[in-house]
CSV table of C-alpha atoms in Angstrom, one decimal:
chain,number,residue,atom,x,y,z
V,1,MET,CA,81.1,79.6,-28.0
V,2,GLU,CA,79.6,82.9,-27.0
V,3,ASN,CA,77.3,83.0,-24.1
V,4,ILE,CA,73.9,85.0,-24.1
V,5,THR,CA,72.3,86.3,-20.9
V,6,ILE,CA,68.6,86.1,-20.5
V,7,LYS,CA,66.3,86.6,-17.4
V,8,ILE,CA,64.1,83.5,-16.3
V,9,ASN,CA,61.6,84.4,-13.7
V,10,GLY,CA,63.6,87.5,-12.9
V,11,VAL,CA,66.9,85.6,-12.4
V,12,GLU,CA,69.8,86.2,-15.0
V,13,VAL,CA,70.8,83.2,-16.7
V,14,SER,CA,73.7,82.6,-19.0
V,15,ALA,CA,73.8,79.9,-21.8
V,16,PRO,CA,75.5,79.2,-24.9
V,17,ALA,CA,74.4,80.9,-28.0
V,18,GLY,CA,71.9,78.8,-29.9
V,19,SER,CA,70.5,77.2,-26.8
V,20,THR,CA,66.8,76.9,-26.5
V,21,ILE,CA,64.8,78.4,-23.4
V,22,LEU,CA,64.4,74.9,-22.1
V,23,GLU,CA,68.2,74.2,-22.3
V,24,ALA,CA,69.0,77.5,-20.6
V,25,ALA,CA,66.4,76.9,-17.9
V,26,ARG,CA,67.9,73.5,-17.1
V,27,LEU,CA,71.4,75.0,-16.8
V,28,ALA,CA,69.9,77.2,-14.1
V,29,HIS,CA,68.1,74.2,-12.5
V,30,ILE,CA,64.8,75.7,-13.4
V,31,ASP,CA,62.4,72.9,-14.1
V,32,ILE,CA,60.1,73.1,-17.1
V,33,PRO,CA,58.0,70.1,-17.7
V,34,THR,CA,58.1,68.1,-20.8
V,35,LEU,CA,56.6,65.0,-22.3
V,36,CYS,CA,57.7,64.6,-25.8
V,37,TYR,CA,61.2,66.1,-25.3
V,38,LEU,CA,64.4,64.0,-25.8
V,39,LYS,CA,67.5,66.0,-26.2
V,40,GLU,CA,69.0,65.9,-29.7
V,41,ILE,CA,66.4,63.1,-30.7
V,42,ASN,CA,62.9,64.4,-30.4
V,43,GLU,CA,62.9,68.3,-30.2
V,44,ILE,CA,59.5,68.9,-31.9
V,45,GLY,CA,57.4,70.8,-29.4
V,46,ALA,CA,54.5,68.5,-29.8
V,47,CYS,CA,53.2,67.9,-26.4
V,48,ARG,CA,53.0,71.8,-25.6
V,49,MET,CA,53.8,71.0,-21.8
V,50,CYS,CA,57.0,73.0,-21.9
V,51,ILE,CA,55.1,76.3,-22.9
V,52,VAL,CA,56.4,79.5,-21.3
V,53,GLU,CA,55.7,83.2,-21.3
V,54,VAL,CA,58.2,85.4,-23.4
V,55,LYS,CA,58.1,89.1,-23.2
V,56,GLY,CA,56.9,90.7,-26.4
V,57,ALA,CA,55.6,87.3,-27.9
V,58,ARG,CA,52.3,87.1,-29.2
V,59,SER,CA,51.3,83.8,-27.5
V,60,LEU,CA,52.9,81.2,-25.2
V,61,VAL,CA,55.9,79.5,-26.8
V,62,ALA,CA,57.3,76.1,-26.8
V,63,SER,CA,60.5,76.4,-24.8
V,64,CYS,CA,62.2,73.2,-26.3
V,65,VAL,CA,62.3,74.7,-29.7
V,66,TYR,CA,62.4,78.5,-29.0
V,67,PRO,CA,66.0,79.8,-29.1
V,68,ILE,CA,67.3,82.5,-26.6
V,69,ASN,CA,68.1,85.9,-27.7
V,70,PRO,CA,70.1,88.6,-25.7
V,71,GLY,CA,67.9,90.5,-23.2
V,72,MET,CA,65.1,87.9,-23.5
V,73,GLU,CA,62.6,87.8,-20.6
V,74,VAL,CA,61.0,84.5,-19.8
V,75,TRP,CA,58.4,83.4,-17.2
V,76,THR,CA,57.9,79.6,-16.7
V,77,ASN,CA,55.3,79.5,-13.6
V,78,THR,CA,52.7,82.4,-14.3
V,79,PRO,CA,48.9,81.6,-13.7
V,80,LYS,CA,48.6,81.7,-17.6
V,81,VAL,CA,51.4,79.1,-18.2
V,82,ILE,CA,50.2,76.8,-15.4
V,83,GLU,CA,46.6,76.9,-16.6
V,84,SER,CA,47.6,76.2,-20.1
V,85,ARG,CA,49.7,73.1,-19.1
V,86,LYS,CA,46.7,71.9,-16.9
V,87,LYS,CA,44.4,72.2,-19.8
V,88,THR,CA,46.9,70.2,-21.9
V,89,LEU,CA,46.8,67.5,-19.5
V,90,GLU,CA,43.1,67.3,-19.4
V,91,LEU,CA,43.0,67.1,-23.1
V,92,LEU,CA,45.5,64.2,-23.2
V,93,LEU,CA,43.4,62.4,-20.7
V,94,SER,CA,40.3,62.8,-22.7
V,95,ASN,CA,41.7,60.3,-25.1
V,96,HIS,CA,43.6,58.2,-22.6
V,97,LYS,CA,42.6,54.9,-21.2
V,98,LYS,CA,42.8,55.5,-17.4
V,99,GLU,CA,43.7,52.2,-15.9
V,100,CYS,CA,46.2,53.8,-13.5
V,101,LEU,CA,45.8,51.4,-10.6
V,102,SER,CA,46.4,48.4,-12.9
V,103,CYS,CA,48.8,49.9,-15.3
V,104,VAL,CA,52.5,48.6,-15.4
V,105,ARG,CA,53.8,52.1,-15.1
V,106,SER,CA,51.6,53.2,-12.1
V,107,GLY,CA,53.8,55.3,-9.9
V,108,ASN,CA,56.4,55.6,-12.6
V,109,CYS,CA,54.5,57.5,-15.4
V,110,GLU,CA,55.4,61.0,-16.5
V,111,LEU,CA,51.8,61.7,-17.4
V,112,GLN,CA,50.4,60.6,-14.0
V,113,GLN,CA,53.2,62.7,-12.3
V,114,LEU,CA,52.6,65.9,-14.1
V,115,CYS,CA,48.8,65.4,-13.4
V,116,LYS,CA,49.7,65.3,-9.7
V,117,GLU,CA,51.9,68.2,-9.8
V,118,LEU,CA,49.6,70.5,-11.7
V,119,GLY,CA,46.6,69.7,-9.7
V,120,VAL,CA,44.6,67.9,-12.3
V,121,GLU,CA,41.5,66.9,-10.3
V,122,ASP,CA,39.0,65.8,-12.9
V,123,GLU,CA,40.5,63.2,-15.3
V,124,ASN,CA,37.2,63.1,-17.2
V,125,TYR,CA,36.9,66.9,-17.6
V,126,TYR,CA,36.6,66.4,-21.4
V,127,SER,CA,34.6,63.4,-22.2
V,128,GLY,CA,33.6,62.1,-25.6
V,129,GLU,CA,34.8,59.7,-28.4
V,130,MET,CA,38.1,58.2,-28.1
V,131,THR,CA,40.6,56.9,-30.7
V,132,PRO,CA,39.9,53.1,-31.2
V,133,ALA,CA,42.3,51.1,-29.2
V,134,MET,CA,44.7,48.9,-30.9
V,135,ILE,CA,46.8,46.3,-28.8
V,136,ASP,CA,49.9,44.5,-30.4
V,137,THR,CA,51.1,41.5,-28.7
V,138,SER,CA,52.7,39.7,-31.6
V,139,ALA,CA,56.3,40.4,-30.7
V,140,ALA,CA,58.0,38.1,-28.3
V,141,HIS,CA,59.4,40.9,-26.1
V,142,MET,CA,56.7,43.7,-25.6
V,143,VAL,CA,53.1,45.0,-25.8
V,144,ARG,CA,52.0,48.0,-27.7
V,145,ASP,CA,48.8,49.5,-26.4
V,146,ASN,CA,47.7,52.7,-28.3
V,147,SER,CA,44.9,53.4,-25.8
V,148,LYS,CA,47.6,54.8,-23.5
V,149,CYS,CA,49.7,56.6,-26.2
V,150,ILE,CA,49.8,60.4,-26.0
V,151,LEU,CA,51.5,60.8,-29.4
V,152,CYS,CA,54.7,62.2,-28.0
V,153,ARG,CA,56.6,60.4,-30.9
V,154,ARG,CA,59.5,59.6,-28.6
V,155,CYS,CA,59.3,56.0,-29.7
V,156,SER,CA,59.5,56.5,-33.3
V,157,ALA,CA,62.3,59.2,-33.0
V,158,VAL,CA,64.4,56.7,-31.0
V,159,CYS,CA,63.6,53.9,-33.2
V,160,GLU,CA,64.7,55.8,-36.4
V,161,LYS,CA,67.3,58.3,-35.3
V,162,VAL,CA,69.0,56.2,-32.5
V,163,GLN,CA,68.6,52.6,-33.7
V,164,GLY,CA,68.4,53.1,-37.4
V,165,ILE,CA,65.4,50.9,-37.6
V,166,GLY,CA,62.2,53.1,-38.1
V,167,VAL,CA,59.6,50.5,-38.2
V,168,ILE,CA,57.0,52.5,-36.1
V,169,GLY,CA,55.9,56.1,-36.7
V,170,PRO,CA,52.9,58.4,-36.8
V,171,ASN,CA,50.1,57.1,-39.1
V,172,GLU,CA,46.7,58.9,-40.3
V,173,ARG,CA,46.0,62.5,-39.2
V,174,GLY,CA,44.1,64.6,-36.8
V,175,PHE,CA,41.9,62.7,-34.3
V,176,LYS,CA,42.6,59.3,-36.2
V,177,SER,CA,46.5,59.7,-35.5
V,178,TYR,CA,48.2,56.8,-34.0
V,179,ILE,CA,51.8,55.5,-33.7
V,180,GLY,CA,52.0,52.2,-35.7
V,181,THR,CA,53.9,50.2,-38.4
V,182,ALA,CA,53.7,50.5,-42.0
V,183,PHE,CA,50.4,49.1,-43.5
V,184,ASN,CA,49.5,48.4,-39.7
V,185,MET,CA,51.5,45.2,-39.8
V,186,ASP,CA,52.0,43.2,-36.5
V,187,LEU,CA,55.3,44.4,-35.1
V,188,ALA,CA,56.4,40.6,-35.2
V,189,ASP,CA,56.2,40.8,-39.0
V,190,THR,CA,58.3,43.9,-39.3
V,191,SER,CA,62.2,44.4,-39.1
V,192,CYS,CA,62.0,45.3,-35.5
V,193,VAL,CA,65.2,44.0,-33.6
V,194,SER,CA,63.5,43.7,-30.3
V,195,CYS,CA,65.9,46.2,-28.7
V,196,GLY,CA,63.3,47.7,-26.4
V,197,GLN,CA,64.6,51.3,-26.7
V,198,CYS,CA,61.0,52.5,-27.6
V,199,ILE,CA,59.9,50.9,-24.1
V,200,ALA,CA,62.6,52.9,-22.3
V,201,VAL,CA,61.7,56.2,-23.7
V,202,CYS,CA,57.9,55.9,-23.4
V,203,PRO,CA,56.4,58.1,-20.8
V,204,THR,CA,53.2,56.1,-20.2
V,205,GLY,CA,52.1,52.6,-20.4
V,206,ALA,CA,51.7,52.6,-24.1
V,207,LEU,CA,54.7,50.5,-24.5
V,208,TYR,CA,56.0,47.7,-22.0
V,209,GLU,CA,57.8,44.5,-21.8
V,210,LYS,CA,55.9,41.2,-21.8
V,211,ASP,CA,55.8,40.2,-18.1
V,212,ASN,CA,56.8,36.6,-17.4
V,213,THR,CA,57.2,36.9,-13.7
V,214,ASP,CA,54.0,34.6,-13.0
V,215,GLU,CA,55.8,31.9,-14.8
V,216,ILE,CA,58.7,32.1,-12.6
V,217,PHE,CA,56.6,32.1,-9.5
V,218,ALA,CA,54.8,29.1,-10.5
V,219,ALA,CA,58.0,27.3,-11.2
V,220,ILE,CA,59.4,28.1,-7.8
V,221,ALA,CA,56.3,26.9,-6.3
V,222,ASP,CA,56.4,23.7,-8.0
V,223,PRO,CA,58.4,21.0,-5.7
V,224,ASP,CA,59.4,19.1,-9.0
V,225,LYS,CA,61.2,21.9,-10.5
V,226,TYR,CA,64.8,23.1,-9.8
V,227,VAL,CA,65.0,26.8,-10.6
V,228,VAL,CA,68.1,28.5,-11.5
V,229,VAL,CA,68.7,32.1,-12.2
V,230,GLN,CA,71.6,34.0,-14.0
V,231,THR,CA,72.0,37.8,-13.9
V,232,ALA,CA,73.7,39.9,-16.6
V,233,PRO,CA,76.5,42.3,-15.0
V,234,SER,CA,74.5,45.5,-15.8
V,235,VAL,CA,71.5,44.3,-13.6
V,236,ARG,CA,73.4,44.9,-10.3
V,237,ALA,CA,73.9,48.5,-11.3
V,238,GLY,CA,70.4,49.0,-12.7
V,239,LEU,CA,68.3,47.3,-10.2
V,240,GLY,CA,68.9,49.7,-7.3
V,241,GLU,CA,67.1,52.7,-9.3
V,242,GLU,CA,63.7,50.8,-9.0
V,243,PHE,CA,64.2,51.1,-5.3
V,244,GLY,CA,65.2,54.8,-5.0
V,245,TYR,CA,68.9,54.3,-5.0
V,246,PRO,CA,71.2,56.8,-7.0
V,247,MET,CA,71.8,55.9,-10.7
V,248,GLY,CA,74.6,53.2,-11.1
V,249,THR,CA,74.6,52.1,-7.4
V,250,ASP,CA,76.0,48.5,-7.2
V,251,VAL,CA,73.4,46.3,-5.4
V,252,GLU,CA,74.9,43.0,-6.2
V,253,GLY,CA,74.8,41.7,-2.5
V,254,LYS,CA,71.2,42.8,-1.9
V,255,MET,CA,70.2,41.4,-5.3
V,256,VAL,CA,71.6,38.0,-4.8
V,257,ALA,CA,70.1,37.8,-1.2
V,258,ALA,CA,66.7,38.9,-2.7
V,259,LEU,CA,67.0,36.2,-5.4
V,260,ARG,CA,67.6,33.6,-2.8
V,261,ARG,CA,64.6,34.7,-0.7
V,262,LEU,CA,62.4,34.6,-3.7
V,263,GLY,CA,63.2,31.0,-3.7
V,264,PHE,CA,65.6,30.3,-6.6
V,265,ASP,CA,67.5,27.2,-6.0
V,266,LYS,CA,70.8,28.5,-7.4
V,267,VAL,CA,71.9,32.0,-8.4
V,268,PHE,CA,74.7,32.5,-10.8
V,269,ASP,CA,76.5,35.3,-12.6
V,270,THR,CA,76.3,35.5,-16.4
V,271,ASP,CA,80.0,36.8,-16.3
V,272,PHE,CA,81.1,33.1,-16.2
V,273,ALA,CA,79.2,32.4,-19.6
V,274,ALA,CA,80.8,35.8,-20.9
V,275,ASP,CA,84.3,34.2,-20.3
V,276,LEU,CA,83.2,31.1,-22.1
V,277,THR,CA,82.0,33.1,-25.0
V,278,ILE,CA,85.5,35.0,-25.1
V,279,MET,CA,87.3,31.7,-25.3
V,280,GLU,CA,85.0,30.2,-27.8
V,281,GLU,CA,85.1,33.2,-30.1
V,282,ALA,CA,88.9,33.5,-29.8
V,283,HIS,CA,89.0,29.8,-30.8
V,284,GLU,CA,86.9,30.5,-33.8
V,285,PHE,CA,88.9,33.6,-34.9
V,286,LEU,CA,92.0,31.5,-34.9
V,287,ASP,CA,90.5,28.6,-36.9
V,288,ARG,CA,89.3,31.4,-39.4
V,289,VAL,CA,92.7,33.1,-39.6
V,290,GLN,CA,94.4,29.8,-40.1
V,291,ASN,CA,91.9,28.2,-42.4
V,292,GLY,CA,90.7,31.1,-44.6
V,293,GLY,CA,87.5,31.7,-43.0
V,294,LYS,CA,85.4,34.7,-43.3
V,295,LEU,CA,86.8,37.8,-41.8
V,296,PRO,CA,86.4,40.1,-39.9
V,297,LEU,CA,84.8,38.1,-37.2
V,298,ILE,CA,81.9,40.0,-35.4
V,299,THR,CA,80.6,38.7,-32.0
V,300,SER,CA,77.3,37.3,-31.7
V,301,CYS,CA,76.7,38.4,-28.0
V,302,SER,CA,73.7,40.7,-28.7
V,303,PRO,CA,70.6,39.1,-30.2
V,304,GLY,CA,69.3,42.6,-31.1
V,305,TRP,CA,72.5,43.2,-33.3
V,306,ILE,CA,72.1,39.8,-34.8
V,307,LYS,CA,68.6,40.5,-35.8
V,308,TYR,CA,69.6,43.8,-37.1
V,309,CYS,CA,72.3,42.2,-39.3
V,310,GLU,CA,70.0,39.6,-40.6
V,311,HIS,CA,67.4,42.2,-41.7
V,312,TYR,CA,69.6,45.0,-42.8
V,313,PHE,CA,72.9,43.5,-43.8
V,314,PRO,CA,72.3,40.0,-44.9
V,315,ASP,CA,75.6,39.9,-46.9
V,316,MET,CA,77.4,40.1,-43.5
V,317,THR,CA,75.7,37.3,-41.8
V,318,GLU,CA,78.8,35.0,-42.6
V,319,ASN,CA,80.9,37.5,-40.4
V,320,LEU,CA,79.0,36.7,-37.4
V,321,SER,CA,80.4,34.4,-34.9
V,322,SER,CA,78.6,30.9,-34.7
V,323,CYS,CA,79.1,31.1,-30.9
V,324,LYS,CA,76.0,31.3,-28.7
V,325,SER,CA,75.6,34.5,-26.5
V,326,PRO,CA,76.6,34.4,-22.9
V,327,GLN,CA,73.0,34.0,-21.9
V,328,GLN,CA,72.5,31.0,-24.0
V,329,MET,CA,75.9,29.5,-23.3
V,330,PHE,CA,75.2,29.6,-19.5
V,331,GLY,CA,71.8,28.0,-20.3
V,332,ALA,CA,73.4,25.2,-22.5
V,333,THR,CA,76.0,24.7,-19.7
V,334,LEU,CA,73.4,24.5,-17.0
V,335,LYS,CA,71.4,21.9,-18.7
V,336,THR,CA,74.3,19.6,-19.8
V,337,TYR,CA,77.4,19.8,-17.5
V,338,PHE,CA,75.8,21.2,-14.5
V,339,ALA,CA,72.8,18.8,-14.7
V,340,GLU,CA,75.0,15.8,-15.0
V,341,LYS,CA,77.2,17.0,-12.3
V,342,MET,CA,74.2,17.5,-9.7
V,343,GLY,CA,72.4,14.5,-11.0
V,344,ILE,CA,69.3,16.5,-12.0
V,345,ASP,CA,67.1,15.7,-15.1
V,346,PRO,CA,67.5,18.6,-17.5
V,347,LYS,CA,63.8,18.5,-18.1
V,348,LYS,CA,63.3,19.5,-14.4
V,349,ILE,CA,65.4,22.5,-14.5
V,350,VAL,CA,63.8,25.9,-15.1
V,351,SER,CA,66.6,28.2,-16.5
V,352,VAL,CA,65.8,31.9,-15.9
V,353,SER,CA,67.8,34.8,-16.9
V,354,VAL,CA,67.5,38.6,-15.8
V,355,MET,CA,68.8,40.6,-18.5
V,356,PRO,CA,69.0,44.5,-19.3
V,357,CYS,CA,67.8,43.9,-23.0
V,358,THR,CA,64.3,42.9,-24.2
V,359,ALA,CA,65.9,41.1,-27.2
V,360,LYS,CA,66.9,38.4,-24.8
V,361,LYS,CA,63.2,37.4,-24.6
V,362,PHE,CA,63.2,37.0,-28.5
V,363,GLU,CA,66.5,35.1,-28.4
V,364,ILE,CA,65.5,32.2,-26.2
V,365,GLY,CA,62.9,31.1,-28.7
V,366,ARG,CA,65.3,31.0,-31.7
V,367,ASP,CA,66.2,27.8,-33.5
V,368,ASP,CA,69.1,25.8,-32.1
V,369,GLU,CA,69.0,27.2,-28.7
V,370,ASP,CA,68.4,23.6,-27.1
V,371,ALA,CA,71.8,21.9,-26.4
V,372,ALA,CA,70.1,19.4,-24.1
V,373,GLY,CA,67.0,18.7,-26.3
V,374,VAL,CA,65.2,21.3,-24.0
V,375,PRO,CA,65.4,25.1,-24.2
V,376,ASP,CA,68.7,26.5,-22.9
V,377,VAL,CA,66.8,29.3,-21.1
V,378,ASP,CA,63.2,29.0,-20.4
V,379,ILE,CA,62.4,32.4,-19.2
V,380,ALA,CA,64.1,35.8,-19.7
V,381,ILE,CA,63.0,38.9,-17.7
V,382,THR,CA,64.2,42.5,-17.6
V,383,THR,CA,65.5,44.3,-14.6
V,384,ARG,CA,62.3,45.9,-14.0
V,385,GLU,CA,60.4,42.6,-14.0
V,386,LEU,CA,62.9,41.4,-11.3
V,387,ALA,CA,62.1,44.7,-9.3
V,388,ARG,CA,58.4,43.9,-9.6
V,389,MET,CA,58.9,40.4,-8.3
V,390,ILE,CA,60.8,41.6,-5.2
V,391,LYS,CA,58.2,44.2,-4.4
V,392,LYS,CA,55.3,41.6,-4.9
V,393,VAL,CA,56.7,39.5,-2.2
V,394,GLY,CA,57.8,42.4,0.2
V,395,LEU,CA,61.4,42.2,0.0
V,396,MET,CA,62.0,45.9,0.1
């Protein structure tokens, strides 16, 4: 593909034809702030944080949607540009519930970080009426707090374009605009699959996973409870990011040590139950082949996928494996075989899982997930929740 040369802040930059100013700048390691932008997912120029000056343009332009042209001259850090970005942040804050000290995203909030970088000193510079707050706690896995939403539309874009669900999106117009469901239904009443991808892309604290860490601390403090934790394989590679390690750093040893110091009686790896799942699904596959069962056989490891199939492809539910997921298989084994082997009453065991997917919070409450007459898994938490537990007790 032909390259085009432009100047950014007086420096020549070469980028493929068809690139935007933002893409060209990033190729040259020139930072332009964004809030709504997600490459190939949400490129709508809505937040106006990525505005830049272009020679000959009648106004500042949104770099995430403005294509480059040969000989173009761009400035990303002029007083006019910086003042405009700062003003945008002040306007966003005027309709934002400012609870930064108690917000779950404090210290890891893109809006907060930009305000710090651009020197926003008065968060109430523009005061007045605010869009009515709507908080939805109906879903098993997450909380939606529109009082902290900046209408970036990342969540609705990833829900629709990446996951193929589209249960949330912009409603109303102008000042009344908000991100919500059709007919303002509770999220639990929609076809949401609990995947949590909207949480992953939200730049503020408008979307966050339900926190179950207090339940775990209470169980650990109870001398009558035997608290056991299992960790999914990806947790060891994701946990380090919460403590400043490079993305993908394996912190398995540190993670296990931290879990023991938190007070868990036993620490196990979900890999064990993944092996059980493979064997059980292989057995089921052979049985279907030999006895004319429904084929192809589709794994049931992911509760998000199961829910997706139930909502959108109900005609294929018979193709799903009848096996439990590794998380649930481990919980079932823990409260049957392990409990019997160790001489522990299953009712006294608190089964905790640390998982990368918020759909696991939904899964533990499904029917028939109680092999011993008690829930296979009592509490499911995410990697971020585990990080908060470690930080809370000072194990850093």
